[in-house]
Short mmCIF file of C-alpha atoms and ligand atoms in Angstrom, two decimals:
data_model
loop_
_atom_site.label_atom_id
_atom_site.label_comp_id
_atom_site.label_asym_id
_atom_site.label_seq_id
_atom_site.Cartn_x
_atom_site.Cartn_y
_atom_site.Cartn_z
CA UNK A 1 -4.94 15.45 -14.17
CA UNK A 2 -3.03 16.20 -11.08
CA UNK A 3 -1.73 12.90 -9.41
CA UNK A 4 0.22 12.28 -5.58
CA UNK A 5 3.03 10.09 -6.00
CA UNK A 6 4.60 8.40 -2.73
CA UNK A 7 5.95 5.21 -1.68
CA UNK A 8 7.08 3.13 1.38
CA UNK A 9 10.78 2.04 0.18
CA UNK A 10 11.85 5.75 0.13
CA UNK A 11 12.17 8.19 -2.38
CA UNK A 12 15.39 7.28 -3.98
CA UNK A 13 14.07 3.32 -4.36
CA UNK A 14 14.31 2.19 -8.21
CA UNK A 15 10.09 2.00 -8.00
CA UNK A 16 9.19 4.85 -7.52
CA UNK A 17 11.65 6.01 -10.03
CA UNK A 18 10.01 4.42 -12.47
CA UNK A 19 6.77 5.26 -11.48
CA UNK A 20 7.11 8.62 -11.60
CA UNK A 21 8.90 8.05 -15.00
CA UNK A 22 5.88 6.44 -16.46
CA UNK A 23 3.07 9.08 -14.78
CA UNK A 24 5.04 12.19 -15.78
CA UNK A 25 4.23 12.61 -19.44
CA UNK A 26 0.06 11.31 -18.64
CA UNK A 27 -0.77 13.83 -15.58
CA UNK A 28 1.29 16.35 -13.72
CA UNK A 29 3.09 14.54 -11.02
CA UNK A 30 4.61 15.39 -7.47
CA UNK A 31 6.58 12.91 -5.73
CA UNK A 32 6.31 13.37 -1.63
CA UNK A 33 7.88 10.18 -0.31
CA UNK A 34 9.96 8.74 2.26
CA UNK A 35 13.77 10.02 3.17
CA UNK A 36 14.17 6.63 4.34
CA UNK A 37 12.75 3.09 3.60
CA UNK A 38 9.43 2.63 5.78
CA UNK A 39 8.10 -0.85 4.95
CA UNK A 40 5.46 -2.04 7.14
CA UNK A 41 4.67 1.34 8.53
CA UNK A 42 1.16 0.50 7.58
CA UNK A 43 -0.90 3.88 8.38
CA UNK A 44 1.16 5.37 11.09
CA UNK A 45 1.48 8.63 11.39
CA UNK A 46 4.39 10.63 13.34
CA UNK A 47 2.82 12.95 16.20
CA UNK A 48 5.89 13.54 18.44
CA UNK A 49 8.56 15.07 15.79
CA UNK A 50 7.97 17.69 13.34
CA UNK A 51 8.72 16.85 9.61
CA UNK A 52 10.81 18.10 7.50
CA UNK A 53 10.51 18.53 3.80
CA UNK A 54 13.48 18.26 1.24
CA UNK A 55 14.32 18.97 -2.31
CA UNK A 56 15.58 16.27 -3.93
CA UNK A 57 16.37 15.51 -7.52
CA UNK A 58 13.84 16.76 -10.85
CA UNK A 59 11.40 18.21 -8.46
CA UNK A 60 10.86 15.23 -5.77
CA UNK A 61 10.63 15.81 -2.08
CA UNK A 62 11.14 13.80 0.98
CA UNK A 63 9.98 13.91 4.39
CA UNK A 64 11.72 12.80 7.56
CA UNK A 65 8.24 10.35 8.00
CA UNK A 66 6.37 7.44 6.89
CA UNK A 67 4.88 6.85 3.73
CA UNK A 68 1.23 8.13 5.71
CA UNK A 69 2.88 11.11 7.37
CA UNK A 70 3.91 11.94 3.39
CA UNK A 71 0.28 11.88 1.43
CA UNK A 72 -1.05 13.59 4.96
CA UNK A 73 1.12 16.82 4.70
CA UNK A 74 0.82 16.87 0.71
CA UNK A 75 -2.99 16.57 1.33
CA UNK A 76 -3.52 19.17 4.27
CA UNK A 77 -1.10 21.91 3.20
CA UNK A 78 2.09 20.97 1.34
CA UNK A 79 0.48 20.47 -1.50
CA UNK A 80 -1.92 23.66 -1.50
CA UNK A 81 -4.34 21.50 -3.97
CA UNK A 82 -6.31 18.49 -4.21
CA UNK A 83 -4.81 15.90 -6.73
CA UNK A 84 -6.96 13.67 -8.58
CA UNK A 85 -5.12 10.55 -7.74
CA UNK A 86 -2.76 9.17 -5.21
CA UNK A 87 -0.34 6.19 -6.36
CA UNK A 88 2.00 4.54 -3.74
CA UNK A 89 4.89 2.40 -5.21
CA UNK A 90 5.74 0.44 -6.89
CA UNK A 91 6.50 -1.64 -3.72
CA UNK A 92 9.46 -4.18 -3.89
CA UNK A 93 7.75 -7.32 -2.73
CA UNK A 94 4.11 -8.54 -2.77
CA UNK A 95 1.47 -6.66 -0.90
CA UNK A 96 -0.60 -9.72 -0.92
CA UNK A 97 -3.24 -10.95 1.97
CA UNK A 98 -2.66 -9.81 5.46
CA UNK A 99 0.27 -8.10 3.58
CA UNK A 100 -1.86 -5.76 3.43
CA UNK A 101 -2.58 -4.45 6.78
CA UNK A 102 1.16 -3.84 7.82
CA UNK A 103 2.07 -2.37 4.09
CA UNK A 104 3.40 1.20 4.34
CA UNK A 105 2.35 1.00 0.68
CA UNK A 106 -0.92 0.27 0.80
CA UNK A 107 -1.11 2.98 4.15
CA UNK A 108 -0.14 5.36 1.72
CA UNK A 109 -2.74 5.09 -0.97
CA UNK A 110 -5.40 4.59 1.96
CA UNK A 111 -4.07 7.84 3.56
CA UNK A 112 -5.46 9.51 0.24
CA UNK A 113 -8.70 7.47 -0.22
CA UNK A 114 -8.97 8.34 3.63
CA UNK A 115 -9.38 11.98 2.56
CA UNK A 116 -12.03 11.04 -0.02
CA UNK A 117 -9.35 11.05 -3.03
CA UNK A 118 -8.87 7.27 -5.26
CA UNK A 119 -6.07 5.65 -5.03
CA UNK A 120 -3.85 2.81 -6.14
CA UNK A 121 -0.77 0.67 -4.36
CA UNK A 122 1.39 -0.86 -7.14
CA UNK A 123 3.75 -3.81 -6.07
CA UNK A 124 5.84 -6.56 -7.66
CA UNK A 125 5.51 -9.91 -6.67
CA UNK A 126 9.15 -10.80 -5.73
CA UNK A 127 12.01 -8.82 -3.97
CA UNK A 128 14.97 -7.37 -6.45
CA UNK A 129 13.36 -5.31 -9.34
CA UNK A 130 13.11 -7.49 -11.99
CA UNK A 131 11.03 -6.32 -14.81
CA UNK A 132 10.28 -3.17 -13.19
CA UNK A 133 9.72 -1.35 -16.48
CA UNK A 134 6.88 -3.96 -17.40
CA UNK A 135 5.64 -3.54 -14.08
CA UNK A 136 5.70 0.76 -14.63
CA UNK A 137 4.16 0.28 -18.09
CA UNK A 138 1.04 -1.66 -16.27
CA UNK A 139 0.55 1.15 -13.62
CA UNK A 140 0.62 3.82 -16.68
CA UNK A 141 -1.84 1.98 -18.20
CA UNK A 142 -3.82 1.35 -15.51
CA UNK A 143 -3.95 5.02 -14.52
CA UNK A 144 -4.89 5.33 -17.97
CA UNK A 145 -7.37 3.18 -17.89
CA UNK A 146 -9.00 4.51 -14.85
CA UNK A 147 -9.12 8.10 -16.16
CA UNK A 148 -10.75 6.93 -19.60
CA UNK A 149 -13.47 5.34 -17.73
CA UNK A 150 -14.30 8.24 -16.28
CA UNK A 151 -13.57 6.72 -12.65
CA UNK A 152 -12.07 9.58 -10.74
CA UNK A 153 -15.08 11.51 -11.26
CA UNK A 154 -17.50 9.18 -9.76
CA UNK A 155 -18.63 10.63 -6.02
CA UNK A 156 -16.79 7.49 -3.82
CA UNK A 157 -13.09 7.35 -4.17
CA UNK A 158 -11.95 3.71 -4.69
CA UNK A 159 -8.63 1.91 -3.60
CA UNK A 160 -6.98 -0.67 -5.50
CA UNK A 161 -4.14 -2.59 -3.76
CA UNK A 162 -2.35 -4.29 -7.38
CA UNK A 163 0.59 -6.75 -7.28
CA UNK A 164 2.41 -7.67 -10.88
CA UNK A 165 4.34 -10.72 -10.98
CA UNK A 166 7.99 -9.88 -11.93
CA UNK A 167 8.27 -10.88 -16.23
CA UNK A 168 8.56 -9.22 -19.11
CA UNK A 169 5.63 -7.40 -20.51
CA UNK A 170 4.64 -9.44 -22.65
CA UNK A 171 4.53 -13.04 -20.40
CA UNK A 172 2.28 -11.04 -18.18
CA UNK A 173 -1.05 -12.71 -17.65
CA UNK A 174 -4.43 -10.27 -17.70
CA UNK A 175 -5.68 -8.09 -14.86
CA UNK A 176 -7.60 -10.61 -12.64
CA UNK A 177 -10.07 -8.80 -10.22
CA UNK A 178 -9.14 -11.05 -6.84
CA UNK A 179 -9.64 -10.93 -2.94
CA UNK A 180 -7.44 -10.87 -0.48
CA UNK A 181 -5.81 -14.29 0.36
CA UNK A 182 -4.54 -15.48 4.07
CA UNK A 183 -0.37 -15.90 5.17
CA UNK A 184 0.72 -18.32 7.58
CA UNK A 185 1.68 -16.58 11.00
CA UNK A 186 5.26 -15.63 10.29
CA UNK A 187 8.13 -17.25 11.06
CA UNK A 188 9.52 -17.36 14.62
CA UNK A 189 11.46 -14.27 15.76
CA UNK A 190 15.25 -14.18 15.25
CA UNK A 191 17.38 -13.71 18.41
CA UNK A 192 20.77 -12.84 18.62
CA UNK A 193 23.47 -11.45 21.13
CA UNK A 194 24.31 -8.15 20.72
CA UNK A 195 28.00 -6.73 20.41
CA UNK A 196 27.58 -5.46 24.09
CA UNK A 197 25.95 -8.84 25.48
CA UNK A 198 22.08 -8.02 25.02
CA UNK A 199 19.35 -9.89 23.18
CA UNK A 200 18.98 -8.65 19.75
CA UNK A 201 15.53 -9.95 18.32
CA UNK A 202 14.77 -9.44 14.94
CA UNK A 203 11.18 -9.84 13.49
CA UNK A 204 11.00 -13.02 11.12
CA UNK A 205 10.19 -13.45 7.82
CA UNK A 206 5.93 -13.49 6.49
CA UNK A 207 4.72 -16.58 6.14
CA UNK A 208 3.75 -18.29 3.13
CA UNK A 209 0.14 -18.47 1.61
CA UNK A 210 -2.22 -20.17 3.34
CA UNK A 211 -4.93 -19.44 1.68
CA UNK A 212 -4.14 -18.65 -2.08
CA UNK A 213 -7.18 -20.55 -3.25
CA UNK A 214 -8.54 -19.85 -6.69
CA UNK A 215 -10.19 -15.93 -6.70
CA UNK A 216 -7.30 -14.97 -4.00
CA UNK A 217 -4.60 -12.26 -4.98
CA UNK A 218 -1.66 -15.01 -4.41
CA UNK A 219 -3.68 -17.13 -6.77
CA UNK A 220 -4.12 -14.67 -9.39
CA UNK A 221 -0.47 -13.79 -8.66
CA UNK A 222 0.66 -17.40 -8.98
CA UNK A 223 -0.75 -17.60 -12.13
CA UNK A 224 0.95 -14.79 -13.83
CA UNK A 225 -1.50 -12.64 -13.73
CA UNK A 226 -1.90 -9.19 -12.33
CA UNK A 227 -3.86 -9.41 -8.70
CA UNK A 228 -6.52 -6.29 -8.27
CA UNK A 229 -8.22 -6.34 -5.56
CA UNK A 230 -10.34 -2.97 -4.35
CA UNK A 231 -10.38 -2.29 -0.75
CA UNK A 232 -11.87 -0.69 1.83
CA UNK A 233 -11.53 0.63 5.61
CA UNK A 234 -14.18 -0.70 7.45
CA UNK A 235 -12.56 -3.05 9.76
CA UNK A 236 -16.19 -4.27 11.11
CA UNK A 237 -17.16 -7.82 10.91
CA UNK A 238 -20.42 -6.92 9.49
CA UNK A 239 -21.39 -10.89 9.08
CA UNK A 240 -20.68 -11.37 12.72
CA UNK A 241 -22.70 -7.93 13.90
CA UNK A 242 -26.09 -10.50 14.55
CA UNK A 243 -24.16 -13.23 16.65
CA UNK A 244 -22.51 -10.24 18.86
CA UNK A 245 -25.67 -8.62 19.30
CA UNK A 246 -27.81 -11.96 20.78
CA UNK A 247 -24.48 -12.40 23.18
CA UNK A 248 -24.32 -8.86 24.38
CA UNK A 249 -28.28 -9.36 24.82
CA UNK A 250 -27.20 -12.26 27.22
CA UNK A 251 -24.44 -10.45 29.15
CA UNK A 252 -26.20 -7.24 29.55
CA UNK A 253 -28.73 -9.55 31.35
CA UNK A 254 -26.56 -10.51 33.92
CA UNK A 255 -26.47 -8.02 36.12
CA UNK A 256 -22.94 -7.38 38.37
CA UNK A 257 -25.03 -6.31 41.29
CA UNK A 258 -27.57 -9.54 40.96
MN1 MN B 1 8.32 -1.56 0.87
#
């Protein structure tokens, strides 16, 4: 088993440490991550700079880019094969909710499953690496997990976005399959003068949950357990497809020209 390692903290962050740690004796591992932390990078890729791969310590690379910009090059060249798996993380700080859109995390595991390979986003619930080898021992047993089921095989990829609370391994609650729960808008921007008499603004915090009701990822979180939710990409709002169809039925009929 071949698996992708990246991340959106950059390569030298304690999580992906010890994720690649815990993969490297299941599967053979490459790391392709970050030079530089990338948090909230989402999906971006870079189109107006050329990347630049590194060496960097016991066979890791890292890549002038975002955590996207890393799976993409692995995948389309750097790689020169397709890996079974793609794991992104393990992310320091939730990935919970709308977390989800804006995590460079997540974008990396989606850049995989994007290009028809499954993947996985591994965070911990709070900031500051506590318990990070409980949380690496539940992504190598999740990975193990999914290979003994026979899941990488099947013909759709799959992406799991999974968030473990920060305790030892053994207060850890079970795997609780979850949606995604709401934030709060975030908190107001932060605006400051600069050295040289500008406007500094710096983006404010997430908000809390707003929706963490019971069968939500903050709920499962919240709990102690550890929040799996599978994903997808389609962004349409298939419920509303009916409602926008009778409308555009109505403007269509109003001619500009009438
Ligand atoms: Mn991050």
């Amino acid at each position: 088993m071949k698996i992708l390692i990246s991340n959106d903290d950059g390569y030298r962050a304690p999580g992906i440490e010890a994720l690649h740690a815990a993969l490297r004796d299941i599967a053979e591992v490459e790391v392709v991550a970050p030079e530089h932390n990338n948090s909230a990078k989402s999906n971006a890729l870079t189109l107006h700079q050329p990347l630049y791969v590194h060496p960097g310590a016991e066979g890791v690379r890292y890549v002038n880019g975002t955590p996207a910009d890393c799976v993409h090059i692995a995948l389309t060249g750097l790689l020169g094969y397709r890996p079974d798996l793609v794991v992104s993380g393990i992310n320091n700080g939730a990935n919970m909710g709308d977390d989800t859109i804006y995590s460079g995390t997540v974008g990396a595991a989606m850049e995989g499953y994007l290009f028809g390979i499954p993947a996985i986003a591994f965070s911990q619930v709070e900031k500051g690496w506590s318990h990070l080898d409980a949380a690496a021992r539940v992504a190598r047993e999740l990975v193990q997990q999914v290979v003994a089921q026979g899941l990488l095989t099947r013909p759709a990829p799959f992406l799991l976005n999974v968030n473990i609370p920060n305790r030892p391994y053994e207060a850890l609650g079970p795997l609780q399959v979850c949606r995604l729960g709401r934030r709060h808008a975030a908190e107001s921007v932060i605006s400051q003068p600069s050295p040289r008499g500008d406007t500094m603004y710096w983006i404010g915090a997430a908000g809390p949950a707003r929706d963490g009701a019971d069968g939500t990822d903050f709920h499962a979180a919240a709990q102690g357990c550890i929040a799996v939710t599978p994903l997808q990409v389609d962004l349409t709002d298939h419920d509303a497809l009916g409602d926008w169809t009778q409308t555009a039925r109505t403007l269509s009929a109003r001619s500009p020209k009438a």
